[in-house]
PDB file of C-alpha atoms and ligand atoms in Angstrom:
ATOM      1  CA  MET D   1     137.795 -45.886  -2.015  1.00 73.00           C
ATOM      2  CA  ASN D   2     134.544 -46.383  -0.146  1.00 84.00           C
ATOM      3  CA  GLN D   3     131.475 -44.563  -1.341  1.00 94.00           C
ATOM      4  CA  LEU D   4     129.884 -42.297   1.258  1.00 96.00           C
ATOM      5  CA  PRO D   5     126.086 -42.045   1.531  1.00 97.00           C
ATOM      6  CA  PHE D   6     124.507 -39.496  -0.803  1.00 97.00           C
ATOM      7  CA  ALA D   7     121.121 -38.403  -2.065  1.00 98.00           C
ATOM      8  CA  PHE D   8     119.734 -36.401  -4.953  1.00 98.00           C
ATOM      9  CA  ASP D   9     116.401 -35.196  -6.291  1.00 98.00           C
ATOM     10  CA  LEU D  10     114.608 -36.558  -9.327  1.00 97.00           C
ATOM     11  CA  LEU D  11     111.610 -34.372  -9.936  1.00 97.00           C
ATOM     12  CA  PRO D  12     108.831 -34.918 -12.490  1.00 95.00           C
ATOM     13  CA  ALA D  13     109.231 -31.513 -14.153  1.00 92.00           C
ATOM     14  CA  THR D  14     112.291 -32.690 -16.105  1.00 94.00           C
ATOM     15  CA  PHE D  15     113.390 -36.008 -14.526  1.00 97.00           C
ATOM     16  CA  ILE D  16     116.965 -34.769 -14.778  1.00 97.00           C
ATOM     17  CA  PRO D  17     118.814 -35.696 -11.567  1.00 98.00           C
ATOM     18  CA  SER D  18     119.776 -32.695  -9.446  1.00 98.00           C
ATOM     19  CA  GLN D  19     123.331 -34.016  -9.529  1.00 97.00           C
ATOM     20  CA  TYR D  20     125.153 -36.457 -11.776  1.00 98.00           C
ATOM     21  CA  ASP D  21     128.719 -37.303 -12.782  1.00 97.00           C
ATOM     22  CA  ASN D  22     128.452 -38.161 -16.466  1.00 98.00           C
ATOM     23  CA  HIS D  23     126.191 -36.801 -19.160  1.00 98.00           C
ATOM     24  CA  ILE D  24     126.533 -39.182 -22.094  1.00 98.00           C
ATOM     25  CA  LYS D  25     124.990 -38.080 -25.401  1.00 98.00           C
ATOM     26  CA  ARG D  26     124.596 -40.496 -28.269  1.00 98.00           C
ATOM     27  CA  GLY D  27     123.686 -39.406 -31.770  1.00 98.00           C
ATOM     28  CA  LEU D  28     122.948 -41.211 -35.023  1.00 98.00           C
ATOM     29  CA  SER D  29     126.688 -41.532 -35.705  1.00 98.00           C
ATOM     30  CA  SER D  30     127.117 -43.895 -32.744  1.00 97.00           C
ATOM     31  CA  MET D  31     124.581 -46.346 -34.234  1.00 97.00           C
ATOM     32  CA  LYS D  32     126.407 -47.308 -37.414  1.00 96.00           C
ATOM     33  CA  GLY D  33     125.075 -50.583 -38.823  1.00 94.00           C
ATOM     34  CA  GLN D  34     122.231 -50.843 -36.302  1.00 96.00           C
ATOM     35  CA  PHE D  35     119.234 -49.355 -38.108  1.00 97.00           C
ATOM     36  CA  SER D  36     117.811 -51.754 -40.673  1.00 96.00           C
ATOM     37  CA  GLU D  37     117.125 -49.139 -43.352  1.00 97.00           C
ATOM     38  CA  GLN D  38     120.740 -48.340 -44.070  1.00 96.00           C
ATOM     39  CA  GLN D  39     120.105 -45.885 -46.868  1.00 97.00           C
ATOM     40  CA  GLU D  40     117.668 -43.887 -44.721  1.00 98.00           C
ATOM     41  CA  TYR D  41     120.295 -43.940 -41.985  1.00 98.00           C
ATOM     42  CA  ALA D  42     123.007 -42.602 -44.301  1.00 98.00           C
ATOM     43  CA  ILE D  43     120.746 -39.836 -45.639  1.00 97.00           C
ATOM     44  CA  SER D  44     119.712 -38.737 -42.115  1.00 97.00           C
ATOM     45  CA  LEU D  45     123.282 -38.783 -40.851  1.00 98.00           C
ATOM     46  CA  GLU D  46     124.492 -36.715 -43.774  1.00 98.00           C
ATOM     47  CA  LYS D  47     121.952 -34.031 -42.848  1.00 97.00           C
ATOM     48  CA  GLU D  48     122.689 -34.034 -39.137  1.00 98.00           C
ATOM     49  CA  ASP D  49     124.089 -36.199 -36.337  1.00 98.00           C
ATOM     50  CA  THR D  50     120.694 -36.118 -34.581  1.00 98.00           C
ATOM     51  CA  LEU D  51     120.791 -36.636 -30.823  1.00 98.00           C
ATOM     52  CA  LEU D  52     119.033 -39.924 -30.045  1.00 98.00           C
ATOM     53  CA  TYR D  53     119.451 -40.254 -26.285  1.00 98.00           C
ATOM     54  CA  GLU D  54     121.151 -38.956 -23.168  1.00 98.00           C
ATOM     55  CA  VAL D  55     122.306 -40.794 -20.084  1.00 98.00           C
ATOM     56  CA  PHE D  56     122.744 -39.033 -16.749  1.00 98.00           C
ATOM     57  CA  GLU D  57     124.981 -41.334 -14.771  1.00 98.00           C
ATOM     58  CA  ILE D  58     125.609 -41.212 -11.050  1.00 96.00           C
ATOM     59  CA  LYS D  59     128.999 -42.821 -10.636  1.00 94.00           C
ATOM     60  CA  VAL D  60     129.958 -45.124  -7.785  1.00 97.00           C
ATOM     61  CA  PRO D  61     133.061 -47.317  -7.485  1.00 97.00           C
ATOM     62  CA  GLU D  62     132.856 -50.036 -10.168  1.00 97.00           C
ATOM     63  CA  LYS D  63     133.042 -52.980  -7.793  1.00 96.00           C
ATOM     64  CA  ALA D  64     130.757 -55.764  -6.638  1.00 96.00           C
ATOM     65  CA  GLY D  65     128.357 -54.594  -3.949  1.00 97.00           C
ATOM     66  CA  GLU D  66     127.968 -51.059  -5.323  1.00 97.00           C
ATOM     67  CA  LEU D  67     124.969 -50.129  -7.509  1.00 98.00           C
ATOM     68  CA  MET D  68     125.360 -47.928 -10.575  1.00 98.00           C
ATOM     69  CA  HIS D  69     122.257 -45.927 -11.421  1.00 98.00           C
ATOM     70  CA  GLY D  70     120.960 -42.988 -13.378  1.00 98.00           C
ATOM     71  CA  ILE D  71     118.476 -41.778 -15.953  1.00 98.00           C
ATOM     72  CA  THR D  72     118.196 -42.424 -19.662  1.00 98.00           C
ATOM     73  CA  VAL D  73     116.213 -39.989 -21.819  1.00 98.00           C
ATOM     74  CA  LEU D  74     115.492 -41.501 -25.242  1.00 98.00           C
ATOM     75  CA  HIS D  75     114.128 -38.936 -27.668  1.00 98.00           C
ATOM     76  CA  PRO D  76     111.254 -39.718 -30.076  1.00 98.00           C
ATOM     77  CA  GLY D  77     111.787 -40.308 -33.778  1.00 98.00           C
ATOM     78  CA  ALA D  78     112.599 -42.943 -36.353  1.00 98.00           C
ATOM     79  CA  VAL D  79     115.075 -43.862 -39.050  1.00 98.00           C
ATOM     80  CA  GLY D  80     112.788 -44.893 -41.882  1.00 97.00           C
ATOM     81  CA  GLN D  81     110.217 -47.086 -40.143  1.00 98.00           C
ATOM     82  CA  GLU D  82     112.451 -48.077 -37.215  1.00 98.00           C
ATOM     83  CA  TYR D  83     112.011 -46.172 -33.979  1.00 98.00           C
ATOM     84  CA  PHE D  84     114.885 -44.436 -32.210  1.00 98.00           C
ATOM     85  CA  MET D  85     116.602 -46.856 -29.828  1.00 98.00           C
ATOM     86  CA  THR D  86     119.657 -47.221 -27.625  1.00 98.00           C
ATOM     87  CA  LYS D  87     122.798 -49.066 -28.758  1.00 98.00           C
ATOM     88  CA  GLY D  88     121.966 -51.935 -26.451  1.00 98.00           C
ATOM     89  CA  HIS D  89     124.423 -54.240 -24.769  1.00 98.00           C
ATOM     90  CA  PHE D  90     125.156 -57.418 -22.886  1.00 98.00           C
ATOM     91  CA  HIS D  91     126.833 -56.928 -19.540  1.00 98.00           C
ATOM     92  CA  GLU D  92     130.525 -57.768 -19.596  1.00 98.00           C
ATOM     93  CA  GLU D  93     129.840 -59.693 -16.401  1.00 98.00           C
ATOM     94  CA  LEU D  94     127.107 -61.684 -18.106  1.00 98.00           C
ATOM     95  CA  GLU D  95     125.624 -62.944 -14.837  1.00 98.00           C
ATOM     96  CA  THR D  96     124.450 -59.496 -13.697  1.00 98.00           C
ATOM     97  CA  ALA D  97     120.901 -58.108 -13.899  1.00 98.00           C
ATOM     98  CA  GLU D  98     119.411 -54.619 -14.252  1.00 98.00           C
ATOM     99  CA  VAL D  99     116.216 -52.911 -13.091  1.00 98.00           C
ATOM    100  CA  TYR D 100     114.410 -50.178 -15.041  1.00 98.00           C
ATOM    101  CA  TYR D 101     111.652 -47.927 -13.782  1.00 98.00           C
ATOM    102  CA  CYS D 102     109.843 -46.004 -16.511  1.00 98.00           C
ATOM    103  CA  LEU D 103     109.110 -42.439 -15.484  1.00 98.00           C
ATOM    104  CA  ASP D 104     107.654 -40.984 -18.677  1.00 98.00           C
ATOM    105  CA  GLY D 105     106.927 -41.784 -22.300  1.00 98.00           C
ATOM    106  CA  GLU D 106     106.046 -44.963 -24.160  1.00 98.00           C
ATOM    107  CA  GLY D 107     108.273 -47.656 -25.498  1.00 98.00           C
ATOM    108  CA  CYS D 108     109.635 -51.091 -24.942  1.00 98.00           C
ATOM    109  CA  MET D 109     112.724 -53.073 -24.042  1.00 99.00           C
ATOM    110  CA  VAL D 110     114.011 -55.625 -26.542  1.00 98.00           C
ATOM    111  CA  MET D 111     115.964 -58.429 -24.897  1.00 98.00           C
ATOM    112  CA  GLU D 112     117.741 -61.622 -25.878  1.00 98.00           C
ATOM    113  CA  THR D 113     120.126 -64.212 -24.493  1.00 97.00           C
ATOM    114  CA  PRO D 114     123.150 -65.847 -26.111  1.00 96.00           C
ATOM    115  CA  GLU D 115     121.107 -69.078 -25.975  1.00 95.00           C
ATOM    116  CA  GLY D 116     118.513 -67.729 -28.417  1.00 93.00           C
ATOM    117  CA  GLU D 117     115.645 -66.661 -26.172  1.00 97.00           C
ATOM    118  CA  TRP D 118     114.122 -63.239 -26.816  1.00 98.00           C
ATOM    119  CA  ALA D 119     111.521 -60.995 -25.149  1.00 98.00           C
ATOM    120  CA  VAL D 120     109.956 -57.579 -25.558  1.00 98.00           C
ATOM    121  CA  GLU D 121     108.406 -55.795 -22.569  1.00 98.00           C
ATOM    122  CA  MET D 122     106.375 -52.601 -22.764  1.00 98.00           C
ATOM    123  CA  LEU D 123     107.488 -49.480 -20.924  1.00 98.00           C
ATOM    124  CA  TYR D 124     105.121 -46.739 -19.764  1.00 98.00           C
ATOM    125  CA  PRO D 125     105.023 -44.436 -16.730  1.00 98.00           C
ATOM    126  CA  GLY D 126     105.059 -46.474 -13.527  1.00 98.00           C
ATOM    127  CA  ARG D 127     106.243 -49.684 -15.209  1.00 98.00           C
ATOM    128  CA  VAL D 128     109.097 -51.590 -13.554  1.00 98.00           C
ATOM    129  CA  LEU D 129     111.164 -53.982 -15.656  1.00 99.00           C
ATOM    130  CA  TYR D 130     113.588 -56.636 -14.442  1.00 99.00           C
ATOM    131  CA  VAL D 131     116.261 -57.650 -16.938  1.00 99.00           C
ATOM    132  CA  PRO D 132     117.728 -60.936 -15.647  1.00 98.00           C
ATOM    133  CA  PRO D 133     121.391 -61.925 -15.886  1.00 98.00           C
ATOM    134  CA  ARG D 134     122.474 -62.983 -19.428  1.00 98.00           C
ATOM    135  CA  TRP D 135     119.859 -60.848 -21.231  1.00 98.00           C
ATOM    136  CA  ALA D 136     121.094 -58.164 -23.643  1.00 98.00           C
ATOM    137  CA  HIS D 137     118.823 -55.101 -23.551  1.00 98.00           C
ATOM    138  CA  ARG D 138     117.956 -52.190 -25.822  1.00 98.00           C
ATOM    139  CA  SER D 139     115.231 -49.618 -25.179  1.00 98.00           C
ATOM    140  CA  VAL D 140     113.034 -48.300 -27.983  1.00 98.00           C
ATOM    141  CA  ASN D 141     110.906 -45.149 -27.996  1.00 98.00           C
ATOM    142  CA  THR D 142     107.624 -45.941 -29.759  1.00 98.00           C
ATOM    143  CA  GLY D 143     105.848 -42.769 -28.609  1.00 98.00           C
ATOM    144  CA  GLY D 144     105.804 -39.113 -29.496  1.00 98.00           C
ATOM    145  CA  ARG D 145     107.664 -37.746 -26.480  1.00 98.00           C
ATOM    146  CA  ASP D 146     110.809 -38.535 -24.485  1.00 98.00           C
ATOM    147  CA  LEU D 147     111.009 -42.021 -22.970  1.00 98.00           C
ATOM    148  CA  VAL D 148     112.532 -41.527 -19.523  1.00 98.00           C
ATOM    149  CA  MET D 149     113.853 -44.442 -17.461  1.00 98.00           C
ATOM    150  CA  PHE D 150     115.621 -44.836 -14.148  1.00 98.00           C
ATOM    151  CA  PHE D 151     118.112 -47.719 -14.238  1.00 98.00           C
ATOM    152  CA  LEU D 152     120.043 -49.627 -11.590  1.00 98.00           C
ATOM    153  CA  TYR D 153     122.624 -52.397 -11.993  1.00 98.00           C
ATOM    154  CA  PRO D 154     125.636 -53.904 -10.210  1.00 98.00           C
ATOM    155  CA  ALA D 155     128.530 -51.472 -10.539  1.00 98.00           C
ATOM    156  CA  ASN D 156     130.928 -54.205 -11.677  1.00 98.00           C
ATOM    157  CA  ALA D 157     128.659 -55.278 -14.595  1.00 98.00           C
ATOM    158  CA  GLY D 158     130.428 -53.398 -17.397  1.00 98.00           C
ATOM    159  CA  HIS D 159     129.049 -52.957 -20.941  1.00 98.00           C
ATOM    160  CA  ASP D 160     129.743 -55.348 -23.805  1.00 98.00           C
ATOM    161  CA  TYR D 161     128.756 -53.325 -26.885  1.00 97.00           C
ATOM    162  CA  GLY D 162     130.831 -55.318 -29.374  1.00 96.00           C
ATOM    163  CA  THR D 163     128.568 -58.348 -29.600  1.00 96.00           C
ATOM    164  CA  ILE D 164     125.499 -56.266 -30.501  1.00 96.00           C
ATOM    165  CA  GLU D 165     127.510 -54.038 -32.870  1.00 95.00           C
ATOM    166  CA  ARG D 166     128.528 -57.184 -34.756  1.00 94.00           C
ATOM    167  CA  GLN D 167     125.318 -59.166 -34.764  1.00 95.00           C
ATOM    168  CA  GLY D 168     122.475 -56.770 -33.896  1.00 96.00           C
ATOM    169  CA  PHE D 169     119.363 -57.932 -32.039  1.00 97.00           C
ATOM    170  CA  ARG D 170     117.197 -60.790 -33.316  1.00 97.00           C
ATOM    171  CA  LYS D 171     114.101 -58.600 -33.259  1.00 98.00           C
ATOM    172  CA  LEU D 172     113.380 -55.110 -34.597  1.00 98.00           C
ATOM    173  CA  VAL D 173     110.686 -52.711 -33.411  1.00 98.00           C
ATOM    174  CA  MET D 174     109.157 -50.956 -36.402  1.00 98.00           C
ATOM    175  CA  LYS D 175     106.291 -48.575 -37.125  1.00 97.00           C
ATOM    176  CA  GLY D 176     103.364 -50.676 -38.315  1.00 94.00           C
ATOM    177  CA  GLU D 177      99.938 -49.768 -39.699  1.00 92.00           C
ATOM    178  CA  ASP D 178      98.450 -49.682 -36.185  1.00 90.00           C
ATOM    179  CA  GLY D 179     101.381 -48.738 -34.001  1.00 92.00           C
ATOM    180  CA  MET D 180     104.511 -50.717 -33.254  1.00 97.00           C
ATOM    181  CA  GLN D 181     105.269 -54.111 -34.663  1.00 97.00           C
ATOM    182  CA  ILE D 182     107.981 -56.616 -33.806  1.00 98.00           C
ATOM    183  CA  THR D 183     109.729 -58.172 -36.765  1.00 98.00           C
ATOM    184  CA  ASP D 184     112.643 -60.535 -37.338  1.00 97.00           C
ATOM    185  CA  ASN D 185     115.920 -58.793 -38.043  1.00 97.00           C
ATOM    186  CA  PRO D 186     116.830 -60.010 -41.536  1.00 94.00           C
ATOM    187  CA  ARG D 187     120.469 -59.028 -40.953  1.00 92.00           C
ATOM    188  CA  TRP D 188     120.836 -60.957 -37.687  1.00 93.00           C
ATOM    189  CA  ASN D 189     123.513 -63.532 -38.350  1.00 76.00           C
ATOM    190  CA  PRO D 190     126.064 -63.833 -35.589  1.00 76.00           C
ATOM    191  CA  ALA D 191     127.869 -66.869 -37.009  1.00 63.00           C
ATOM    192  CA  GLU D 192     128.724 -65.008 -40.187  1.00 50.00           C
ATOM    193  CA  LYS D 193     129.563 -61.682 -38.590  1.00 44.00           C
ATOM    194  CA  VAL D 194     131.681 -62.844 -35.674  1.00 47.00           C
ATOM    195  CA  ASN D 195     134.466 -63.723 -38.107  1.00 44.00           C
ATOM    196  CA  ASP D 196     134.317 -60.456 -40.087  1.00 45.00           C
TER     197      ASP D 196
HETATM  198  C1  M6P Z 201     120.540 -47.910 -19.550  1.00 56.80           C
HETATM  199  C2  M6P Z 201     121.676 -48.362 -18.715  1.00 56.80           C
HETATM  200  C3  M6P Z 201     122.911 -47.568 -18.940  1.00 56.80           C
HETATM  201  C4  M6P Z 201     123.138 -47.373 -20.408  1.00 56.80           C
HETATM  202  C5  M6P Z 201     121.934 -46.731 -21.049  1.00 56.80           C
HETATM  203  C6  M6P Z 201     122.075 -46.462 -22.540  1.00 56.80           C
HETATM  204  O1  M6P Z 201     119.764 -46.936 -19.020  1.00 56.80           O
HETATM  205  O2  M6P Z 201     121.903 -49.711 -19.024  1.00 56.80           O
HETATM  206  O3  M6P Z 201     123.992 -48.213 -18.345  1.00 56.80           O
HETATM  207  O4  M6P Z 201     124.321 -46.655 -20.648  1.00 56.80           O
HETATM  208  O5  M6P Z 201     120.861 -47.602 -20.867  1.00 56.80           O
HETATM  209  O6  M6P Z 201     122.128 -47.624 -23.285  1.00 56.80           O
HETATM  210  P1  M6P Z 201     123.452 -48.086 -24.023  1.00 56.80           P
HETATM  211  O7  M6P Z 201     124.535 -48.145 -22.975  1.00 56.80           O
HETATM  212  O8  M6P Z 201     123.117 -49.408 -24.599  1.00 56.80           O
HETATM  213  O9  M6P Z 201     123.775 -47.058 -25.042  1.00 56.80           O
HETATM  214 ZN1   ZN Z 202     122.729 -52.774 -18.919  1.00 56.80          ZN
END
């Protein structure tokens, strides 16, 4: 099937696209094992499966040449001292990139490669971020309001969630004395966890 041209509106009042195909909602329950303060996580989840983020996806055929895009709205909050964040993923097709354009809010993108490099880039309204091929990515809301991002990536990229679910990210973004701080993830140990 060939995609026909289309257009939609993305207006600052809400930044919710005027049309979309999928509305994905992820709550605390979809982040099992990811937040570092596991007891805090369990206590919060027992109270309520709090909504962490929503993705409004505009679907196109999942083949090379097409571009998947949409909006992610990451709500503010924290589990213990760790800010709300997305699951994060590598692309199944590792050699594919992604572009983010931050529309509202404050936060950052935590990134790493299988080779051991890592990076954190700040996100704020007007900021454009390029995530190169091979870099896993997770967004983090360090502010007090929704972090809203437009994203765009090759439609054949696919999502590899399993690797991050097993090993986590090398770096955590935590609430510090004067705002956010980046710390080592004490539980990051891919060699041990891969064979679980
Ligand atoms: C980005 C894009 C989406 C993704 C969303 C939520 O905006 O990469 O494809 O679904 O983030 O992140 P995750 O898929 O890691 O839950
Ligand atoms: Zn991606």
